[in-house]
XYZ file of C-alpha atoms in Angstrom:
483
model
C 8.370 13.836 8.969
C 8.784 11.163 11.586
C 6.860 7.908 11.712
C 5.100 8.765 14.947
C 2.522 11.385 15.836
C 0.793 12.391 19.049
C -2.977 11.913 18.761
C -3.278 13.258 22.311
C -1.110 13.610 25.390
C -1.849 9.965 26.086
C -1.817 8.125 22.758
C 0.933 7.978 20.164
C 0.832 6.426 16.726
C 3.588 4.666 14.847
C 3.608 4.879 11.070
C 5.050 2.469 8.539
C 8.592 3.787 7.939
C 10.606 3.665 4.742
C 12.940 0.865 5.850
C 14.928 1.200 2.646
C 15.566 4.287 0.517
C 12.685 4.922 -1.866
C 10.336 2.111 -0.790
C 6.630 2.937 -0.948
C 4.939 0.015 0.801
C 5.522 -3.053 2.962
C 3.535 -6.136 3.933
C 2.985 -6.916 7.601
C 4.203 -10.496 7.945
C 3.781 -10.972 11.694
C 2.738 -9.065 14.797
C 4.766 -9.798 17.926
C 2.386 -7.866 20.196
C -1.361 -7.659 20.760
C -3.638 -4.982 22.282
C -3.007 -4.818 26.027
C 0.647 -5.871 25.798
C 3.273 -3.647 27.409
C 6.072 -2.505 25.093
C 9.383 -0.822 25.835
C 11.414 1.669 23.824
C 13.232 -0.242 21.068
C 11.114 -3.407 21.357
C 10.362 -5.163 18.068
C 6.598 -5.102 17.485
C 6.276 -6.588 14.002
C 8.063 -8.013 11.003
C 7.395 -6.535 7.576
C 8.437 -7.544 4.096
C 9.405 -4.840 1.653
C 10.307 -5.143 -1.989
C 13.839 -5.884 -0.833
C 13.844 -7.851 2.396
C 12.086 -8.874 5.592
C 12.716 -6.352 8.379
C 11.779 -6.234 12.057
C 10.362 -2.898 13.246
C 11.083 -1.626 16.781
C 8.748 0.866 18.475
C 10.481 4.153 19.461
C 8.565 4.685 22.725
C 7.058 2.664 25.578
C 3.541 2.076 26.813
C 0.635 -0.321 26.309
C -0.575 -1.430 22.888
C -3.958 0.200 22.324
C -4.701 -0.831 18.740
C -3.234 -2.715 15.771
C -4.463 -0.942 12.663
C -3.846 -3.741 10.146
C -3.924 -7.545 10.343
C -1.069 -9.784 9.245
C -0.808 -10.201 5.493
C -1.862 -6.614 4.743
C 0.242 -4.450 2.447
C 0.508 -0.971 3.926
C 1.716 2.209 2.254
C 4.675 3.981 3.810
C 3.362 6.696 6.096
C 0.181 4.913 7.220
C -0.340 4.387 10.955
C 0.051 0.704 11.868
C -0.129 0.718 15.668
C -1.372 3.014 18.462
C 0.297 3.049 21.894
C -1.150 4.224 25.211
C 1.887 5.997 26.701
C 0.105 6.906 29.947
C -1.823 3.795 31.022
C -3.781 4.061 34.249
C -4.562 7.739 33.815
C -8.181 7.030 32.999
C -10.349 4.733 30.934
C -8.966 4.419 27.452
C -11.523 4.556 24.637
C -12.043 1.187 23.026
C -10.544 1.016 19.540
C -13.412 1.274 17.098
C -13.646 -1.357 14.412
C -14.008 1.338 11.786
C -11.078 3.403 13.078
C -8.682 2.299 10.327
C -11.224 3.395 7.748
C -10.861 6.982 8.953
C -7.074 6.868 8.651
C -6.687 8.274 5.130
C -8.724 11.324 6.152
C -6.559 11.854 9.244
C -3.293 12.095 7.315
C -3.369 15.920 6.773
C -1.974 16.310 10.330
C 1.393 15.988 8.591
C 1.137 19.667 7.682
C 2.229 20.662 11.187
C 5.349 18.508 11.063
C 8.723 19.467 9.598
C 9.577 18.529 6.053
C 12.336 16.159 5.076
C 13.250 12.651 6.193
C 14.142 11.938 9.808
C 16.010 8.772 10.860
C 14.044 6.415 13.109
C 15.039 3.132 14.764
C 14.737 1.284 11.459
C 14.988 3.142 8.131
C 13.672 6.665 7.659
C 10.543 8.624 8.229
C 8.574 9.273 5.110
C 8.784 12.464 3.124
C 5.735 14.701 3.244
C 4.544 13.711 -0.198
C 4.699 9.992 0.522
C 1.786 10.151 2.951
C -0.573 11.386 0.292
C -2.650 8.877 -1.614
C -1.612 8.552 -5.213
C -4.161 9.964 -7.671
C -6.074 7.283 -9.508
C -6.457 7.498 -13.224
C -9.854 7.371 -14.812
C -11.342 4.093 -15.931
C -10.718 5.026 -19.558
C -6.983 4.381 -19.115
C -7.436 0.889 -17.674
C -8.200 -1.028 -20.918
C -5.211 0.505 -22.713
C -2.846 -0.181 -19.795
C -4.143 -3.741 -19.474
C -3.754 -4.347 -23.210
C -0.176 -3.053 -23.257
C 0.799 -5.089 -20.177
C -0.771 -8.245 -21.626
C 1.006 -7.752 -24.946
C 4.402 -7.246 -23.284
C 3.933 -10.279 -21.037
C 2.863 -12.440 -23.979
C 5.963 -11.332 -25.883
C 8.181 -12.248 -22.909
C 6.504 -15.652 -22.676
C 7.063 -16.325 -26.339
C 3.377 -16.339 -27.284
C 1.493 -14.338 -29.827
C -0.003 -11.152 -28.462
C -3.509 -11.819 -27.096
C -6.575 -10.080 -28.388
C -7.327 -6.768 -26.718
C -9.511 -7.358 -23.654
C -13.061 -6.106 -23.845
C -15.554 -5.981 -20.988
C -13.561 -8.211 -18.577
C -10.608 -5.780 -18.689
C -12.810 -2.878 -17.662
C -14.010 -4.907 -14.687
C -10.541 -5.209 -13.195
C -10.153 -2.487 -10.561
C -6.361 -2.619 -10.269
C -4.800 0.014 -12.509
C -1.147 -0.776 -11.952
C -1.579 -0.353 -8.183
C -3.177 -1.925 -5.144
C -7.016 -2.090 -5.157
C -8.533 0.645 -2.989
C -10.425 -0.713 0.015
C -10.669 0.094 3.701
C -9.090 -2.359 6.156
C -12.442 -3.807 7.384
C -13.376 -4.478 3.759
C -10.007 -6.134 3.137
C -10.559 -8.374 6.156
C -14.034 -9.288 4.915
C -12.619 -10.192 1.491
C -9.908 -12.315 3.094
C -12.437 -14.129 5.284
C -14.623 -14.857 2.252
C -11.676 -15.950 0.107
C -12.136 -13.108 -2.393
C -9.213 -11.520 -4.244
C -9.814 -7.750 -4.258
C -8.102 -7.521 -7.645
C -11.151 -9.292 -9.136
C -13.775 -7.121 -7.458
C -15.502 -4.355 -9.430
C -15.543 -1.187 -7.250
C -18.687 0.909 -7.001
C -17.589 3.320 -4.285
C -16.396 6.865 -4.800
C -12.977 7.219 -6.491
C -12.894 3.491 -7.225
C -13.037 2.345 -3.592
C -14.284 -1.223 -3.038
C -17.185 -1.422 -0.572
C -18.526 -4.263 1.592
C -21.400 -4.660 -0.859
C -18.917 -5.101 -3.709
C -17.186 -7.917 -1.816
C -20.489 -9.633 -1.003
C -21.504 -9.321 -4.647
C -18.230 -10.928 -5.741
C -18.765 -13.753 -3.242
C -22.316 -14.448 -4.429
C -21.346 -16.455 -7.547
C -19.130 -18.712 -5.447
C -21.961 -19.311 -2.974
C -24.422 -20.228 -5.731
C -22.503 -22.226 -8.347
C -25.700 -23.620 -9.803
C -26.683 -20.162 -10.996
C -23.440 -19.624 -12.889
C -21.510 -22.902 -13.112
C -18.937 -21.769 -15.657
C -17.660 -18.507 -14.140
C -17.433 -19.925 -10.602
C -13.947 -21.477 -10.896
C -12.563 -18.243 -12.374
C -14.002 -16.228 -9.502
C -12.505 -18.496 -6.867
C -9.142 -19.187 -8.474
C -7.538 -15.772 -7.779
C -8.059 -16.286 -4.052
C -6.004 -19.487 -3.993
C -2.844 -17.703 -2.796
C -4.576 -16.363 0.325
C -6.885 -19.312 0.990
C -5.395 -22.527 -0.462
C -8.082 -24.639 1.172
C -10.663 -23.165 -1.195
C -9.045 -24.721 -4.266
C -11.314 -27.244 -5.955
C -10.250 -30.311 -7.893
C -11.499 -28.701 -11.075
C -9.228 -25.655 -10.729
C -6.637 -25.589 -13.518
C -4.957 -22.316 -12.640
C -3.651 -20.639 -9.508
C -3.301 -16.877 -9.306
C -0.643 -15.568 -6.929
C -0.611 -11.877 -6.005
C 2.547 -10.134 -7.180
C 4.053 -8.380 -4.175
C 7.134 -8.106 -2.008
C 10.358 -9.527 -3.400
C 8.652 -11.023 -6.464
C 7.222 -7.616 -7.406
C 10.655 -6.008 -6.992
C 12.284 -8.715 -9.140
C 9.724 -8.230 -11.896
C 10.113 -4.458 -11.945
C 13.916 -4.606 -11.851
C 14.212 -7.244 -14.583
C 11.768 -5.557 -16.946
C 13.409 -2.201 -16.311
C 16.873 -3.621 -16.948
C 15.950 -5.705 -19.984
C 14.205 -2.821 -21.748
C 16.611 -0.058 -20.693
C 20.132 -1.447 -20.994
C 21.072 -2.987 -24.373
C 22.357 -6.407 -23.345
C 25.180 -8.288 -25.005
C 26.173 -11.767 -23.795
C 29.423 -13.536 -24.645
C 30.422 -17.100 -23.793
C 33.626 -18.999 -23.225
C 34.305 -22.617 -22.275
C 37.340 -23.140 -20.097
C 39.363 -25.926 -18.483
C 39.209 -25.299 -14.730
C 41.039 -28.426 -13.605
C 43.847 -26.424 -12.008
C 41.321 -24.189 -10.234
C 39.629 -27.246 -8.752
C 43.013 -28.474 -7.515
C 43.664 -25.063 -5.958
C 40.284 -25.200 -4.196
C 41.182 -28.590 -2.743
C 44.525 -27.248 -1.511
C 42.966 -24.132 0.008
C 40.548 -26.267 2.007
C 43.576 -27.756 3.771
C 45.313 -24.412 4.273
C 45.369 -23.310 7.927
C 44.961 -19.677 6.860
C 41.570 -20.587 5.396
C 40.387 -22.443 8.492
C 36.880 -21.517 9.579
C 35.770 -20.155 6.192
C 34.031 -21.870 3.326
C 36.217 -22.553 0.307
C 34.588 -23.432 -3.005
C 35.020 -22.685 -6.729
C 32.833 -19.569 -6.427
C 35.461 -18.006 -4.159
C 38.207 -18.351 -6.780
C 35.850 -17.230 -9.561
C 34.954 -14.117 -7.548
C 38.625 -13.321 -7.033
C 39.279 -13.904 -10.741
C 36.539 -11.440 -11.690
C 37.950 -8.839 -9.298
C 41.395 -9.184 -10.874
C 39.869 -8.932 -14.365
C 38.092 -5.710 -13.338
C 41.355 -4.335 -11.969
C 42.975 -5.006 -15.355
C 39.993 -3.503 -17.197
C 38.612 -0.808 -14.851
C 36.402 0.801 -17.512
C 33.971 -2.100 -17.188
C 33.123 -1.061 -13.642
C 30.785 1.823 -14.425
C 27.181 3.011 -14.434
C 25.029 4.936 -16.893
C 23.567 8.213 -15.585
C 20.650 8.882 -17.917
C 19.558 12.101 -16.212
C 22.955 13.793 -16.568
C 24.024 11.907 -19.689
C 27.217 10.765 -18.016
C 29.137 7.541 -17.544
C 30.070 7.139 -13.889
C 33.334 5.260 -13.391
C 33.420 3.329 -10.100
C 36.764 3.126 -8.320
C 35.451 0.447 -5.986
C 33.789 -2.917 -6.550
C 30.665 -3.907 -4.645
C 30.433 -7.505 -5.815
C 26.880 -8.808 -6.037
C 26.103 -12.493 -5.529
C 22.719 -13.676 -6.824
C 21.082 -15.800 -4.129
C 17.937 -17.917 -4.337
C 15.911 -17.625 -1.136
C 12.474 -18.856 -0.045
C 11.167 -15.341 -0.757
C 12.716 -15.194 -4.231
C 15.910 -14.047 -5.916
C 17.922 -11.346 -4.178
C 21.331 -9.867 -4.973
C 23.204 -8.729 -1.863
C 26.704 -7.448 -2.460
C 30.072 -7.489 -0.752
C 31.106 -3.898 -0.142
C 34.619 -2.950 -1.330
C 35.309 -6.512 -2.414
C 38.358 -5.319 -4.352
C 40.165 -4.517 -1.088
C 39.650 -7.911 0.529
C 42.189 -10.689 0.859
C 41.167 -14.202 -0.124
C 40.320 -15.229 3.474
C 38.344 -11.998 3.960
C 36.487 -12.546 0.694
C 35.687 -16.118 1.729
C 34.320 -14.950 5.084
C 32.215 -12.248 3.411
C 30.801 -14.733 0.908
C 29.890 -17.169 3.664
C 28.168 -14.493 5.735
C 26.310 -13.160 2.702
C 24.934 -16.567 1.722
C 23.942 -17.509 5.280
C 22.170 -14.200 5.874
C 20.312 -14.473 2.567
C 19.097 -18.015 3.227
C 17.891 -16.991 6.685
C 15.886 -14.171 5.124
C 17.764 -11.545 7.147
C 19.401 -9.618 4.310
C 18.933 -5.892 4.875
C 18.014 -3.410 2.119
C 21.384 -1.713 2.597
C 23.164 -4.990 1.788
C 21.456 -5.048 -1.613
C 22.123 -1.423 -2.536
C 25.070 -0.001 -4.452
C 26.196 -3.094 -6.368
C 28.517 -2.600 -9.360
C 28.915 -6.083 -10.913
C 27.311 -9.438 -10.103
C 28.002 -13.170 -10.250
C 25.192 -15.686 -10.680
C 26.083 -19.344 -10.204
C 23.582 -21.300 -12.311
C 25.931 -24.272 -12.220
C 24.595 -25.317 -8.808
C 21.417 -26.371 -10.635
C 23.346 -28.458 -13.179
C 22.880 -25.833 -15.904
C 25.685 -25.332 -18.409
C 25.191 -21.605 -18.980
C 22.632 -18.855 -19.537
C 22.114 -15.294 -20.701
C 21.759 -13.400 -17.403
C 19.945 -10.079 -17.178
C 21.875 -7.248 -15.603
C 21.043 -6.238 -12.081
C 19.525 -2.773 -12.416
C 22.152 -0.013 -12.426
C 25.099 -2.365 -12.915
C 27.381 -2.764 -15.905
C 27.999 -6.516 -16.055
C 26.943 -9.899 -14.704
C 28.919 -13.145 -14.918
C 27.063 -16.449 -15.105
C 28.983 -19.560 -14.031
C 27.878 -22.905 -15.425
C 28.190 -26.402 -14.002
C 31.716 -27.793 -13.707
C 31.748 -31.184 -15.415
C 34.286 -33.836 -16.336
C 34.595 -33.689 -20.134
C 36.995 -34.836 -22.852
C 39.463 -32.011 -23.508
C 42.592 -31.616 -25.573
C 45.380 -31.105 -23.024
C 49.034 -31.035 -24.084
C 48.148 -32.536 -27.426
C 46.121 -35.423 -26.040
C 42.432 -35.917 -25.307
C 42.021 -36.267 -21.560
C 39.173 -35.984 -19.060
C 39.282 -32.474 -17.602
C 37.083 -30.317 -15.367
C 35.346 -27.902 -17.736
C 32.821 -25.103 -17.326
C 31.181 -22.427 -19.460
C 31.139 -18.764 -18.468
C 28.709 -16.158 -19.814
C 29.206 -12.429 -19.408
C 26.307 -10.049 -20.048
C 27.139 -6.356 -20.183
C 25.504 -3.011 -20.886
C 26.526 -2.135 -24.434
C 26.066 1.584 -23.701
C 28.985 1.323 -21.300
C 30.969 -1.653 -22.499
C 32.107 -2.191 -26.086
C 32.578 -5.679 -27.445
C 36.356 -5.441 -27.141
C 36.246 -4.488 -23.472
C 33.663 -7.124 -22.616
C 35.688 -9.766 -24.435
C 38.862 -8.803 -22.558
C 37.126 -9.094 -19.181
C 35.661 -12.507 -19.979
C 38.944 -13.754 -21.465
C 40.868 -12.603 -18.374
C 38.496 -14.440 -16.035
C 38.840 -17.591 -18.127
C 42.634 -17.287 -18.270
C 42.849 -17.003 -14.482
C 40.626 -20.037 -13.950
C 42.726 -22.025 -16.395
C 45.985 -20.897 -14.767
C 45.178 -19.762 -11.163
C 48.781 -18.594 -10.669
C 47.702 -15.493 -12.602
C 45.921 -14.415 -9.422
C 49.438 -13.598 -8.217
C 51.112 -12.454 -11.425
C 48.182 -10.215 -12.492
C 47.141 -8.941 -9.068
């Protein structure tokens, strides 16, 4: 199925594509066009944020914008129509876009039956599979309290608190059942204008759909605080993320909707932590010689134009350690009950960005020379900080490095990136007293931590990898003798 359909000979619709394999939804961050604007084939019409990255979407045909189906800030399922284009302007009066038109969209989706099955490439990403345009079935209300209780217990355990008491009536009032609250676009806009978080609204419509009356009912307590002074702050607080100006001085909590990159991080970390049995080992190492090598490389003409730092040498050290211990570079295939040995290294680098933590990777890092690795690292970091990392750049990683030392932290117990076998945490490099050649001297010292999947990596193998990395950083000449 493609992401565009012909509603008539004159109007064409563009659907939200799957801009990364397997994604189910995306948030519209910004529209670059408005109704009445002329667009050309390949012109970028909006920017969306998926669970992996921010992506600009080009339109695959030309014409005049007839209608924008969703406002900025709306999360849209893959396969939903987001914009309608008049491809034959001037051929007659175009019907004005009705305000309720988006509300009819779910009912209009069965037109997909006439289109071919499968996934068809579009300008960005892929068209959605036939099944992805169908609304997910909603479970009955009876499952909500149990799901909420389990989620609350797990979260409390992660936070280090005792498990909370099972929720009673308030839990049943929460409409979200592990998914996005059901509401038509006009109702979502009304809720946004009134500063109401749809996750707190009790639905009364058919199949759990939130109606305009439900939103007005949820807004009533906020409009009349005298009638219910205590619940008012709780009703307003969840809307803080969308309408910060509504926050009162008495508010003690802020509720931020979990979506986009943060939602992906949460799902990946929980999935990894409770699927792969983690083991973390530590080693403290004298990296004085590595720091001297870094200083020398900065003056090397062959490294001109690329960024040279300790992370570059650490990355190269890890690649050499993997070459010496190739069994560590593997993945667990649960479905086929197989261990998949990787004969390539896609080296992930954990990067903190304004949108959250992402882990892009350097493809075939094992084949790169030191200058090539330095250039790839520099490009990766720059792209990540600019928010331009593509979903493809974050797919297919095999092992990862996370540099917590930039925050002054000595070490940590990193969680594996989902589907990978190991992750190396690098601590802060500090001047410390160290026994060197029989005497206590100030030396540059750091602590490394290696977490690995114990299904794939035994303690002996994990220890060898970590020891090899440390040995190279202590004596960088091993980059030559062990390569």
